[in-house]
XYZ file of C-alpha atoms in Angstrom:
781
model
C 22.304 -39.987 1.973
C 22.176 -39.248 -1.774
C 18.430 -38.777 -1.668
C 18.741 -36.280 1.160
C 21.454 -34.293 -0.616
C 19.306 -34.208 -3.731
C 16.336 -32.977 -1.727
C 18.410 -30.218 -0.153
C 19.773 -29.218 -3.552
C 16.266 -29.102 -4.964
C 15.175 -26.846 -2.105
C 18.028 -24.468 -2.920
C 17.131 -24.434 -6.583
C 13.543 -23.522 -5.764
C 14.777 -20.665 -3.596
C 13.632 -19.330 -0.264
C 10.515 -17.284 0.369
C 10.843 -13.509 0.324
C 12.055 -12.353 3.724
C 10.985 -9.348 5.743
C 13.886 -6.871 5.813
C 15.670 -6.798 9.164
C 17.682 -3.885 10.507
C 20.893 -4.400 12.446
C 19.398 -2.575 15.409
C 16.414 -4.951 15.476
C 18.556 -8.057 15.058
C 20.779 -7.084 17.970
C 17.992 -5.838 20.245
C 17.143 -7.603 23.486
C 15.580 -10.955 22.478
C 12.418 -10.212 24.467
C 11.026 -8.800 21.212
C 11.093 -12.335 19.754
C 9.093 -13.851 22.576
C 10.810 -15.846 25.293
C 11.003 -19.642 24.981
C 9.583 -22.246 27.307
C 12.509 -22.957 29.633
C 11.279 -25.779 31.842
C 8.121 -27.874 31.874
C 6.577 -30.603 34.002
C 3.405 -32.569 34.640
C 1.186 -32.089 37.663
C 1.130 -35.078 39.999
C -2.158 -36.339 38.529
C -1.260 -35.605 34.890
C -4.189 -33.213 34.482
C -2.116 -30.061 34.289
C 1.106 -29.004 32.613
C 3.325 -26.328 34.089
C 6.143 -24.389 32.493
C 8.471 -21.493 33.232
C 9.154 -18.537 30.997
C 11.266 -15.427 31.340
C 9.248 -12.292 32.018
C 9.610 -9.604 29.353
C 11.916 -6.737 30.332
C 12.896 -8.558 33.506
C 15.276 -11.331 34.611
C 12.438 -12.913 36.630
C 10.730 -16.153 35.613
C 6.981 -16.719 35.714
C 5.169 -20.041 35.961
C 2.236 -20.896 33.698
C -0.286 -23.718 33.817
C -2.055 -25.429 30.912
C -5.350 -27.051 31.821
C -8.318 -27.901 29.657
C -6.655 -26.353 26.619
C -6.248 -22.977 28.328
C -3.099 -21.296 29.606
C -2.820 -18.858 32.493
C -0.113 -17.508 34.760
C 0.232 -19.144 38.152
C -0.106 -16.801 41.118
C 2.614 -16.559 43.759
C 0.344 -18.272 46.254
C -0.275 -21.162 43.841
C 3.426 -21.405 42.935
C 4.289 -21.985 46.579
C 2.230 -25.199 46.492
C 3.458 -26.645 43.195
C 5.315 -29.937 42.971
C 8.713 -29.896 41.293
C 9.333 -31.247 37.830
C 11.474 -34.258 38.767
C 9.611 -36.486 41.228
C 11.216 -39.693 42.502
C 8.763 -42.611 42.390
C 8.642 -45.655 44.627
C 8.886 -49.135 43.115
C 5.114 -49.568 42.924
C 4.642 -46.136 41.363
C 2.089 -45.217 44.045
C 4.105 -42.540 45.834
C 6.490 -39.798 44.774
C 9.154 -37.706 46.501
C 8.889 -34.038 45.625
C 11.486 -31.310 46.142
C 10.182 -27.759 46.450
C 12.645 -24.920 47.077
C 14.958 -27.282 48.935
C 12.175 -28.675 51.133
C 11.044 -32.270 50.824
C 7.525 -33.733 50.494
C 5.908 -37.056 49.706
C 2.856 -37.259 47.456
C 0.415 -40.189 47.651
C -0.564 -40.592 43.996
C -3.935 -42.286 44.479
C -5.394 -39.641 46.781
C -3.071 -36.716 46.113
C -2.308 -36.376 49.832
C 0.880 -34.437 50.499
C 3.101 -34.794 53.583
C 6.061 -32.556 54.350
C 9.166 -34.567 55.124
C 11.781 -31.878 55.685
C 11.958 -28.102 56.044
C 15.242 -26.359 56.722
C 17.492 -23.432 55.922
C 19.865 -25.805 54.145
C 18.164 -27.486 51.209
C 17.694 -31.225 50.830
C 19.179 -33.052 47.858
C 19.611 -36.553 46.375
C 16.294 -37.949 47.716
C 15.591 -41.658 47.288
C 13.336 -44.373 48.663
C 14.709 -46.891 51.103
C 15.035 -50.471 49.906
C 11.819 -51.514 51.657
C 9.935 -48.424 50.471
C 8.961 -47.513 54.037
C 11.246 -44.502 54.346
C 12.760 -41.598 52.425
C 16.490 -40.949 52.503
C 18.101 -37.657 51.543
C 21.146 -35.505 52.029
C 21.618 -32.059 53.590
C 25.140 -30.888 52.930
C 27.156 -34.060 53.492
C 24.798 -35.456 56.162
C 22.298 -38.182 55.301
C 18.841 -38.473 56.893
C 15.990 -40.950 56.943
C 12.293 -40.121 57.327
C 10.228 -43.082 58.499
C 6.679 -42.908 57.143
C 5.063 -45.029 59.856
C 6.718 -43.249 62.769
C 6.814 -39.803 61.083
C 10.337 -39.603 62.498
C 13.220 -37.784 60.841
C 16.645 -38.959 61.987
C 20.261 -38.800 60.797
C 21.692 -41.947 59.254
C 25.237 -40.984 58.311
C 27.254 -37.953 59.408
C 30.600 -38.045 57.591
C 33.179 -35.458 58.642
C 36.348 -34.409 56.845
C 38.136 -33.879 60.132
C 40.146 -35.669 62.784
C 38.221 -37.615 65.400
C 38.560 -35.442 68.521
C 38.317 -38.540 70.704
C 40.822 -40.611 68.760
C 44.191 -41.511 70.145
C 46.915 -39.060 69.110
C 49.301 -40.057 66.374
C 52.466 -41.865 67.435
C 54.946 -39.500 69.017
C 58.179 -40.447 70.784
C 57.938 -37.599 73.296
C 54.347 -38.485 74.198
C 55.327 -42.130 74.625
C 58.139 -41.144 76.974
C 55.830 -38.946 79.073
C 53.325 -41.768 79.509
C 56.135 -44.139 80.445
C 57.622 -41.834 83.037
C 54.509 -40.366 84.690
C 51.888 -42.626 86.226
C 49.411 -39.762 86.601
C 49.389 -39.063 82.878
C 49.023 -42.751 82.116
C 46.060 -43.043 84.537
C 44.318 -39.969 83.098
C 44.692 -41.325 79.555
C 43.234 -44.683 80.586
C 40.230 -42.941 82.178
C 39.608 -40.909 79.021
C 39.837 -44.007 76.864
C 37.409 -45.891 79.129
C 34.883 -43.042 79.060
C 35.119 -42.842 75.277
C 34.682 -46.594 74.838
C 31.697 -46.648 77.179
C 30.020 -43.716 75.375
C 30.466 -45.449 72.043
C 29.107 -48.735 73.351
C 26.050 -47.026 74.864
C 25.366 -45.232 71.588
C 25.575 -48.481 69.601
C 23.298 -50.267 72.049
C 20.606 -47.561 72.025
C 18.668 -47.463 68.713
C 16.891 -44.263 69.771
C 20.099 -42.246 69.680
C 21.499 -40.540 66.603
C 24.623 -42.119 65.136
C 27.980 -40.637 65.978
C 29.819 -38.614 63.331
C 32.197 -40.598 61.153
C 35.569 -38.895 61.008
C 37.496 -39.381 57.759
C 40.561 -37.361 58.704
C 41.604 -33.778 58.057
C 43.563 -34.477 54.883
C 40.543 -34.825 52.575
C 37.443 -32.976 51.433
C 34.181 -34.775 50.692
C 33.400 -34.385 46.984
C 30.371 -36.697 46.773
C 28.565 -39.360 48.770
C 25.809 -41.919 48.229
C 23.806 -43.836 50.840
C 22.752 -47.402 50.130
C 18.948 -47.733 50.036
C 19.126 -50.409 52.743
C 20.921 -47.897 54.965
C 23.936 -50.135 55.592
C 26.696 -48.358 53.657
C 27.855 -44.909 52.647
C 30.148 -44.473 49.647
C 32.294 -41.334 49.656
C 34.320 -39.678 46.912
C 37.197 -37.775 48.532
C 39.575 -35.110 47.258
C 42.866 -34.135 48.898
C 42.340 -31.101 51.109
C 44.054 -27.915 49.998
C 45.291 -29.301 46.692
C 47.281 -26.612 44.891
C 45.444 -25.691 41.688
C 48.318 -23.529 40.498
C 48.539 -19.795 40.056
C 45.158 -18.229 39.346
C 44.431 -15.352 37.015
C 43.420 -11.851 38.113
C 40.791 -10.096 36.023
C 40.490 -6.300 36.350
C 37.151 -4.543 36.050
C 37.274 -0.879 35.119
C 33.618 0.148 34.913
C 32.357 -0.417 38.468
C 29.757 0.984 40.835
C 32.465 1.986 43.293
C 34.360 4.007 40.715
C 37.540 2.104 41.574
C 39.258 -0.651 39.697
C 38.225 -4.032 41.082
C 39.837 -7.432 40.586
C 38.326 -10.923 40.424
C 40.162 -14.187 40.970
C 39.756 -16.438 37.968
C 40.784 -19.910 36.797
C 44.218 -21.434 36.379
C 45.743 -22.137 32.978
C 46.001 -25.561 31.391
C 48.671 -27.863 32.770
C 49.752 -25.551 35.590
C 48.651 -28.200 38.072
C 46.757 -31.313 37.066
C 43.372 -31.971 38.692
C 43.991 -33.665 42.023
C 43.371 -37.434 42.080
C 40.392 -38.608 44.100
C 39.757 -41.680 46.231
C 36.686 -43.746 47.101
C 35.903 -44.740 50.680
C 33.311 -47.272 51.816
C 31.796 -46.821 55.265
C 29.960 -49.613 57.054
C 27.494 -47.606 59.109
C 26.719 -50.150 61.814
C 30.343 -50.415 62.903
C 31.663 -47.097 61.614
C 34.412 -48.950 59.753
C 35.995 -46.872 56.974
C 37.850 -48.648 54.174
C 39.602 -47.061 51.213
C 38.791 -48.771 47.919
C 41.872 -49.613 45.813
C 41.825 -48.906 42.069
C 44.410 -51.550 41.207
C 41.837 -53.874 39.606
C 40.856 -51.327 36.955
C 42.195 -52.594 33.604
C 44.982 -50.410 32.227
C 45.341 -48.420 35.444
C 49.123 -48.877 35.419
C 49.572 -48.444 31.658
C 50.520 -44.958 30.485
C 48.820 -44.013 27.188
C 51.071 -40.945 27.032
C 54.339 -42.810 27.566
C 55.658 -42.024 24.074
C 55.075 -38.308 24.539
C 56.768 -38.391 27.947
C 59.802 -40.075 26.430
C 59.883 -37.605 23.551
C 59.938 -34.688 25.990
C 62.406 -36.508 28.274
C 59.939 -36.388 31.140
C 59.962 -38.973 33.934
C 58.053 -42.158 33.179
C 54.793 -42.786 35.000
C 55.318 -44.735 38.202
C 52.540 -46.793 39.717
C 48.886 -46.191 38.911
C 47.440 -43.383 36.830
C 45.547 -40.646 38.651
C 41.781 -41.159 38.742
C 38.791 -38.969 39.523
C 35.082 -39.555 39.969
C 32.389 -38.161 37.696
C 31.116 -35.539 40.124
C 28.436 -35.459 42.774
C 25.641 -36.710 40.542
C 27.331 -39.462 38.533
C 30.110 -41.178 40.489
C 27.888 -43.669 42.361
C 24.801 -45.688 41.399
C 23.144 -47.964 43.987
C 20.658 -50.621 42.948
C 17.205 -49.980 44.399
C 17.578 -52.795 46.936
C 21.014 -51.624 48.077
C 22.737 -54.871 47.170
C 24.929 -53.460 44.380
C 26.944 -50.294 43.908
C 28.295 -49.229 40.528
C 31.082 -46.639 40.404
C 32.070 -44.576 37.365
C 35.654 -43.289 37.317
C 37.739 -41.377 34.810
C 41.502 -41.155 34.313
C 42.922 -37.670 34.823
C 44.705 -38.065 31.469
C 41.237 -38.301 29.826
C 41.953 -41.571 28.022
C 39.843 -44.031 30.044
C 36.425 -44.299 31.689
C 35.620 -47.251 33.911
C 32.418 -48.628 35.373
C 33.050 -51.067 38.207
C 30.981 -52.809 40.851
C 32.097 -52.270 44.418
C 32.250 -55.499 46.402
C 30.692 -54.408 49.699
C 32.226 -57.213 51.734
C 35.769 -56.774 50.438
C 35.714 -53.039 49.597
C 37.219 -53.855 46.209
C 36.282 -53.046 42.631
C 35.194 -55.576 40.028
C 35.507 -54.004 36.546
C 32.319 -54.103 34.488
C 33.144 -51.874 31.525
C 36.123 -49.953 30.188
C 35.849 -47.242 27.544
C 39.219 -46.162 26.137
C 39.965 -43.459 23.613
C 43.369 -42.562 22.166
C 42.148 -38.989 21.916
C 39.835 -38.262 24.858
C 36.752 -39.586 26.579
C 33.644 -37.523 25.907
C 32.178 -35.604 28.846
C 28.753 -36.336 27.358
C 27.089 -39.770 27.131
C 28.048 -40.935 30.622
C 24.580 -41.947 31.794
C 24.260 -45.303 33.598
C 22.301 -47.100 36.302
C 20.638 -50.329 37.432
C 17.559 -51.922 35.932
C 14.554 -52.789 38.167
C 15.830 -56.373 38.574
C 18.709 -54.917 40.662
C 21.309 -56.962 38.784
C 21.370 -55.647 35.207
C 23.426 -52.535 34.515
C 22.596 -50.132 31.696
C 24.963 -47.507 30.301
C 25.805 -45.296 27.331
C 29.078 -45.803 25.473
C 30.797 -44.414 22.368
C 32.714 -47.664 21.806
C 31.018 -48.261 18.432
C 31.899 -44.747 17.266
C 28.532 -43.296 18.308
C 26.791 -43.065 21.669
C 24.545 -46.090 22.133
C 22.626 -47.830 24.888
C 23.902 -51.089 26.371
C 22.877 -53.465 29.131
C 25.195 -55.755 31.080
C 24.099 -58.871 32.960
C 26.085 -61.928 34.057
C 29.184 -60.469 32.429
C 27.545 -60.218 28.988
C 27.047 -56.833 27.310
C 24.131 -56.316 24.950
C 23.752 -53.401 22.518
C 20.162 -52.119 22.509
C 20.721 -49.386 19.926
C 23.080 -49.305 16.975
C 23.891 -47.264 13.894
C 25.541 -44.004 12.876
C 23.516 -41.847 15.236
C 23.604 -40.873 18.898
C 21.431 -41.868 21.848
C 21.229 -39.596 24.907
C 18.953 -38.477 27.759
C 17.805 -42.037 28.546
C 14.668 -42.565 30.672
C 13.368 -45.999 31.579
C 9.818 -47.013 32.335
C 9.424 -48.157 35.934
C 9.213 -51.820 34.893
C 12.339 -51.605 32.701
C 10.502 -52.715 29.568
C 11.192 -49.591 27.513
C 13.912 -46.964 27.352
C 13.105 -43.563 25.867
C 15.903 -41.353 24.572
C 16.801 -38.450 22.339
C 17.912 -39.767 18.958
C 18.908 -38.634 15.469
C 18.851 -41.777 13.263
C 17.146 -40.070 10.326
C 19.726 -37.328 9.927
C 22.418 -35.931 12.264
C 20.497 -32.669 12.605
C 16.995 -34.092 13.143
C 16.253 -34.906 16.793
C 13.298 -36.964 17.951
C 12.294 -39.074 20.931
C 12.916 -42.762 20.290
C 11.839 -45.816 22.282
C 13.670 -49.130 22.450
C 12.267 -52.394 23.778
C 14.628 -53.939 26.328
C 13.701 -57.512 25.326
C 14.065 -57.526 21.553
C 15.941 -54.188 21.041
C 13.300 -53.012 18.567
C 13.556 -49.253 18.027
C 10.877 -46.778 16.958
C 10.700 -43.026 16.565
C 7.927 -41.730 18.795
C 7.865 -38.088 17.668
C 7.973 -36.395 14.275
C 8.916 -32.872 15.357
C 12.491 -32.792 13.935
C 13.777 -30.379 16.608
C 13.154 -32.042 19.987
C 15.112 -30.316 22.772
C 14.095 -32.520 25.712
C 11.127 -34.479 27.025
C 9.389 -35.795 30.147
C 7.286 -38.917 30.597
C 3.948 -38.454 32.287
C 3.612 -40.173 35.667
C 1.442 -42.912 34.172
C 4.006 -43.288 31.340
C 1.358 -42.879 28.654
C 2.222 -39.379 27.422
C 5.307 -37.402 26.471
C 5.701 -33.725 27.259
C 8.174 -32.430 24.689
C 10.073 -29.193 24.287
C 10.758 -28.681 20.604
C 11.953 -25.860 18.365
C 12.767 -25.033 14.755
C 14.946 -22.586 12.848
C 12.923 -19.476 13.782
C 10.719 -20.849 16.561
C 12.194 -20.794 20.088
C 11.471 -23.776 22.323
C 7.756 -24.575 22.688
C 5.703 -27.350 24.270
C 3.846 -30.259 22.747
C 2.335 -33.456 24.121
C 1.958 -36.801 22.430
C 0.996 -40.371 23.366
C 4.012 -42.651 23.782
C 2.466 -44.924 21.180
C 2.772 -42.160 18.588
C -0.343 -40.597 17.155
C -1.425 -36.963 17.100
C 0.895 -34.282 18.450
C -0.813 -31.536 20.399
C 1.145 -28.293 20.212
C 0.489 -26.434 23.454
C 2.342 -23.108 23.310
C 3.458 -20.373 20.968
C 5.265 -17.730 22.993
C 6.458 -15.675 20.022
C 5.385 -12.038 19.840
C 2.998 -10.813 17.162
C 5.733 -8.619 15.654
C 8.122 -11.537 15.341
C 5.496 -13.917 13.924
C 4.500 -11.371 11.313
C 7.948 -11.532 9.756
C 9.117 -13.862 7.022
C 12.622 -15.217 7.234
C 15.140 -16.810 4.920
C 14.847 -20.485 5.732
C 18.265 -22.119 6.027
C 18.930 -24.839 3.515
C 20.437 -27.955 5.127
C 23.194 -29.068 2.807
C 25.871 -31.770 2.775
C 29.080 -30.156 1.562
C 31.424 -32.751 0.039
C 34.781 -33.076 1.768
C 37.919 -33.304 -0.344
C 39.862 -34.369 2.744
C 38.301 -37.766 3.387
C 35.670 -36.559 5.867
C 32.625 -37.592 3.826
C 30.276 -34.616 3.975
C 30.117 -31.558 6.211
C 26.527 -30.810 7.213
C 25.857 -27.096 7.003
C 23.184 -24.410 6.950
C 23.152 -22.260 3.840
C 21.532 -18.819 3.446
C 21.189 -17.258 -0.020
C 19.099 -14.793 -2.004
C 15.815 -16.060 -3.391
C 17.172 -15.835 -6.934
C 20.743 -15.752 -8.133
C 21.437 -13.443 -11.034
C 22.855 -15.196 -14.058
C 26.562 -14.618 -14.484
C 26.977 -12.817 -11.173
C 29.411 -13.915 -8.495
C 28.440 -13.324 -4.894
C 30.703 -12.475 -1.939
C 30.897 -15.216 0.687
C 30.631 -15.033 4.471
C 31.443 -18.137 6.506
C 30.140 -18.373 10.064
C 31.961 -20.513 12.645
C 29.997 -21.622 15.700
C 31.610 -21.604 19.115
C 32.524 -24.281 21.672
C 33.989 -26.639 19.085
C 31.850 -29.482 20.413
C 28.474 -27.920 19.578
C 25.973 -28.589 16.825
C 24.592 -25.583 14.996
C 23.417 -27.391 11.865
C 20.417 -29.060 13.490
C 16.740 -28.273 12.887
C 16.497 -26.774 16.363
C 16.343 -23.088 17.206
C 19.995 -22.052 17.136
C 22.027 -20.787 20.049
C 23.128 -18.198 17.529
C 19.704 -16.715 16.812
C 21.083 -13.152 16.577
C 23.699 -14.360 14.115
C 20.935 -16.039 12.099
C 19.107 -12.716 11.817
C 22.424 -11.113 10.864
C 22.725 -13.727 8.126
C 19.335 -12.605 6.825
C 20.694 -9.075 6.734
C 23.811 -10.201 4.884
C 21.738 -12.044 2.282
C 19.613 -8.912 1.780
C 22.862 -7.082 1.014
C 23.946 -9.655 -1.568
C 26.049 -12.164 0.344
C 26.021 -15.950 0.453
C 26.338 -17.267 4.031
C 27.446 -20.774 5.004
C 27.304 -22.034 8.619
C 29.197 -25.334 8.889
C 29.293 -28.105 11.482
C 33.014 -28.559 10.966
C 34.973 -31.497 12.344
C 34.933 -31.250 16.187
C 31.189 -30.476 16.179
C 28.664 -32.447 18.226
C 26.086 -34.831 16.788
C 28.253 -36.755 14.327
C 29.996 -39.393 16.394
C 33.336 -40.023 18.045
C 35.602 -39.775 14.968
C 34.154 -36.392 13.970
C 34.558 -35.135 17.539
C 38.176 -36.254 17.943
C 39.474 -35.335 14.472
C 41.089 -32.259 16.041
C 43.153 -34.218 18.591
C 46.609 -32.594 18.816
C 45.825 -30.380 15.788
C 43.135 -27.856 16.642
C 42.258 -25.618 13.713
C 43.605 -27.950 11.032
C 40.714 -30.285 10.035
C 38.257 -27.445 10.659
C 40.098 -25.150 8.234
C 40.085 -27.895 5.606
C 36.306 -28.113 6.018
C 35.864 -24.375 5.521
C 38.076 -24.416 2.444
C 35.791 -27.156 1.121
C 32.864 -24.876 1.912
C 34.366 -22.124 -0.237
C 34.924 -24.597 -3.067
C 31.330 -25.856 -2.874
C 29.932 -22.325 -2.943
C 32.121 -21.391 -5.889
C 31.336 -24.571 -7.828
C 27.578 -24.760 -7.226
C 26.236 -21.449 -5.886
C 28.001 -18.693 -7.863
C 30.172 -17.845 -4.868
C 33.195 -15.649 -5.492
C 36.183 -17.502 -4.026
C 38.201 -14.289 -4.203
C 35.843 -12.420 -1.859
C 35.524 -14.495 1.302
C 35.014 -13.316 4.862
C 34.786 -15.359 8.053
C 33.551 -14.627 11.563
C 32.638 -16.307 14.824
C 32.968 -16.107 18.595
C 34.958 -18.067 21.160
C 36.023 -21.231 19.276
C 34.581 -19.469 16.234
C 36.855 -16.513 16.970
C 39.814 -18.863 17.244
C 38.907 -20.402 13.884
C 38.458 -16.983 12.262
C 42.045 -16.200 13.257
C 43.239 -19.590 12.006
C 41.531 -18.953 8.660
C 43.126 -15.533 8.168
C 46.545 -16.553 9.432
C 46.932 -20.073 8.036
C 45.111 -19.552 4.710
C 45.665 -15.852 3.963
C 45.268 -16.485 0.249
C 41.678 -17.694 0.767
C 40.259 -15.150 3.227
C 40.050 -11.408 2.614
C 38.583 -10.427 5.986
C 37.629 -11.901 9.315
C 36.105 -10.964 12.649
C 37.460 -12.866 15.647
C 35.123 -12.387 18.600
C 36.395 -13.255 22.124
C 38.969 -15.598 20.517
C 41.422 -18.002 22.056
C 44.738 -16.851 20.611
C 47.044 -19.124 22.606
C 45.759 -22.456 23.954
C 48.326 -22.447 26.758
C 46.226 -19.672 28.312
C 42.925 -21.550 28.329
C 41.511 -23.814 31.055
C 42.660 -27.342 31.806
C 39.365 -29.254 31.684
C 38.681 -28.350 28.050
C 42.150 -27.969 26.564
C 43.962 -30.961 28.068
C 41.372 -33.273 26.514
C 42.368 -32.183 23.040
C 45.999 -31.099 23.261
C 47.210 -32.931 26.394
C 49.323 -30.495 28.466
C 51.906 -27.942 27.291
C 54.848 -29.684 28.979
C 53.857 -33.039 27.485
C 52.792 -31.969 24.000
C 54.301 -28.538 23.194
C 54.118 -29.127 19.445
C 50.346 -29.642 19.599
C 49.966 -26.283 21.341
C 52.279 -24.518 18.948
C 50.595 -25.693 15.748
C 47.128 -25.047 17.248
C 47.605 -21.483 18.569
C 46.844 -18.538 16.255
C 49.450 -16.299 17.900
C 52.119 -18.557 16.415
C 50.962 -17.558 12.909
C 50.547 -13.809 13.502
C 53.292 -12.992 11.010
C 51.135 -14.460 8.213
C 48.358 -11.836 8.494
C 47.524 -10.258 5.128
C 43.786 -9.687 5.207
C 41.623 -7.344 7.261
C 41.063 -8.383 10.878
C 38.639 -7.232 13.556
C 39.193 -8.523 17.094
C 36.317 -7.894 19.520
C 36.491 -8.962 23.166
C 34.707 -8.344 26.460
C 37.169 -6.966 28.991
C 35.636 -8.919 31.888
C 35.472 -12.211 29.998
C 35.975 -14.904 32.648
C 36.103 -17.744 30.124
C 38.524 -16.646 27.405
C 40.466 -13.898 29.137
C 40.730 -10.471 27.483
C 44.474 -10.977 27.837
C 44.308 -13.395 24.884
C 43.354 -10.575 22.530
C 45.734 -8.084 24.168
C 48.687 -10.439 23.692
C 47.803 -10.953 20.025
C 47.442 -7.181 19.588
C 50.936 -6.637 20.997
C 52.282 -9.320 18.679
C 50.689 -7.620 15.655
C 52.072 -4.264 16.773
C 55.572 -5.665 17.007
C 55.164 -7.265 13.579
C 54.055 -3.858 12.195
C 50.883 -5.361 10.744
C 48.239 -3.131 9.152
C 44.467 -3.414 8.577
C 43.513 -4.770 11.986
C 41.683 -3.341 14.983
C 40.834 -4.361 18.531
C 37.406 -3.419 19.905
C 37.239 -3.812 23.719
C 33.892 -3.976 25.565
C 34.421 -2.845 29.191
C 31.303 -4.388 30.815
C 30.904 -7.596 28.815
C 31.868 -11.123 29.799
C 32.195 -14.060 27.403
C 28.572 -14.017 26.335
C 27.548 -10.438 25.589
C 24.406 -9.224 27.349
C 23.889 -5.534 26.603
C 22.103 -4.726 23.300
C 24.393 -1.722 22.797
C 27.434 -3.979 22.841
C 25.825 -6.446 20.440
C 24.963 -3.623 18.072
C 28.406 -2.051 18.170
C 30.141 -5.386 17.598
C 27.996 -6.347 14.612
C 28.101 -2.824 13.169
C 31.857 -3.270 12.989
C 31.537 -6.738 11.424
C 29.100 -5.473 8.791
C 31.338 -2.516 8.000
C 34.337 -4.844 7.699
C 32.585 -7.101 5.190
C 30.955 -4.293 3.212
C 34.291 -2.482 2.964
C 36.467 -5.454 2.023
C 34.198 -7.905 0.203
C 31.990 -5.605 -1.876
C-alpha cells in the first residue's frame, strides 16, 4: 500500500502532460464525437471470427461488425440474420451448442457446423438447457416448458403451469351446494357423470404418451414469478407471488412538453415502506402425477428470528409473529438444477434484507435442506449472488461476502472450501466445462485495477490472466483456449482484445475513437489514496490538477461526488461520468483542483466500506470529503476556504448534505437530480440502508437533506429533470418550498422539462454545466 501511495504521489509531483483545451460546448456535446464503444462481443461458433455491436453515429441503431483475419467490416443485414448469439449453451461433451437468435432457438453441431432450427414463434424462447441425457433441448415460452427431441425432431410441451383455478376441479365446500346435492337426485347424478368423464379423460391422457400433458392449475390466488424444469424432465419448480398484492399508492408524474400539446401523466413507483414487497412461495410439481406441493421455509436457519426486533420495540410496533417474509432472487437466479436433474439448489432472500439462504430442495419430501446462510446486520448485497452446480452434479459453488469481500466457495459433503481469499472482490464467474478452472473478474492488485483471474479448483492457486488494468467483461472461446475481453481506460471507451488463457501476448482488436478525439491530449487522473482521519484507512480517489502549481499560490477546490452510492468511479476503467471528466479538464484549465472520491458506500472495496452508511446516509461520506479537503490543503496547495462540490443523483444528495451539514467548509454546491428526502425514494434501494420509515424514523431524519435546510449559508444550484422517473422532480420542488419558507438567499432551481434522471439532450447538458461553471467561477474565484 505504501509503495503504491508513493508512486501516485511521485506521478503528481511530475505533473500531467499538457492537455488540449476543451470548450464546455464540446464537452457536453453528443458523445458520438468521441467514438462509440464496443457494447457487446462474442465468438463465432468455430472461433474463427469475432463479432461485436456498436452504436451507429447520429442514430440510436446498433450495427454489427466482424473481425476476421485481422480485418474488420460491418455485417450486412442478410448476414446478421444468420449469426449465432453470444451466449451459447453447450452440452456436456462440448460437441453441440444451443443458440438463441431473436427469440428463436437453434442447435449447432460444433464439429461440422450444421445448424438445425428447434423453435420459431411469435413469443420468444428463453432459459434453454440440455436434457439430462443430452438427447433433447428444453426451453420455456412464457411460463410453458417444451422439449425438442433430436432423434424424433419432435417439439412437445412438457409442463404447462397455470395461475388459475382448475375448471374441472370440484367446487370449494359450500353448505348450500351440499344441501342441493343431498336433496336432488338429478343434480347428484349429473355431478357423478361429470366426475366420471373427467377421471376417464385424465386416465386416458396419462396412459397415452403421444398426447400433450394437461395444464397444471396452481390456483387463482398466485402469479408465476419464475420456474425451472429439471433436466430429467421429472419436476418443475415454481416461484409464486400473491396475485394482486397491493404495492401501495403510486406516484403520478406530469409531462408538460408533449407531442399532443396536452399535459400527460405517467404512473410511477411507490415510496419506501408504503407496502413491503409481497412474500413469495416455492412450489414443487411432480410432472408425471401432476402433484403440486408447497415447500415450507421453516428449516431455514434464523427464519423465525427478527433482526429488527429492537427497532420494533423502540417504535412500539407489534413484534414479529411466525416466520419472516421471504422472496426469491428473480427469474434468473432463484433456482439452479444440477445437469443430471438430481439436485435443485434454491436461493432465497429475507424481505428485511438481512439474510440470504442457499438450500437444497429434497425432491421426495418437498423440503429444504440449508446449505449456506449469509447474514448481514446492515443489508445483503444485491451483487455477488452467483451460484450453481459443478460438473460432478454434487458440488455447489457460490459467491459470498462472509469474509468481508466477495469470494468464490465450493461446498461438498457439508464442507465449504474457500477458493479465493484476500481484500479484493471476485465476480462474473465462468467455469470450464470440466470444472477444473474458474475464471472471474478480480482486483487483487488494487481496488481500481480490474483483470481476469483464474483459480484452480483442486489446489485453489490463483493467477492473473490479463494485464489490461481496466477489464469490463470477458468471454471464453468455445474451445476454452482464448479470452475475448472488453477493456477500457480513463479516456478510452470500451474496446476489444483477445488473449490466450495461459497469458501471453494481448492482441488489441479495436479502436473505435474518432480522429478528432484521439488527436486531443487530456489531463490524466492521478490515482491517490487520501488518508482518513475517521478510521477508514484511505479513500481511493482520482485527482485532476494543473501541470505545474505556482509557488505560494492557493487553488480553489472542486469536489465531485459520483452517483448511485454503490458505484466505483475511481477505477482505471472509462468512467460512467466521461462528460464530467472532460468538465474537470475544463476546470483545471481555469485554475481549479478537482478531486473525485470513492467515498464510503462505493463499490469495489468490500462489505464494510459498502455498509458504513447503514442508518446514517451522508455521514461517513461527508467525513471522507472533509478529509479530501484537508489532503488538498495540506499537500496540493488547495484553498480550504474556497471549496465547491457537485454531483448527480446520490451525488446531488451528497452535495446538499455538504452544504447543509458542513456550511463552514463549502462555499458553493450544485445538486443535480438530488434525493432531498429519503422517505420519497423507492423501497428496493432505500430499505436496504435505512430500513423503513415506520421502523427507523431517526435514520431517515438524520439522512435527509430537507431536515437541514435551515443550515444553508453557501450558494446552491439545484438542477432536475421534470420527468425524472427515478428521483422524482417533486424532491427538488419540496426542498425549494422549504427554502422559500425559510427565506433563504443565494439558491436557484433549474428545471429541465424533457429530461428524465439521466439527461439525454446536449442542450440540457450544456445549460446545466454552464450554470455549474458560472456558480463556481462566481463564488470560488
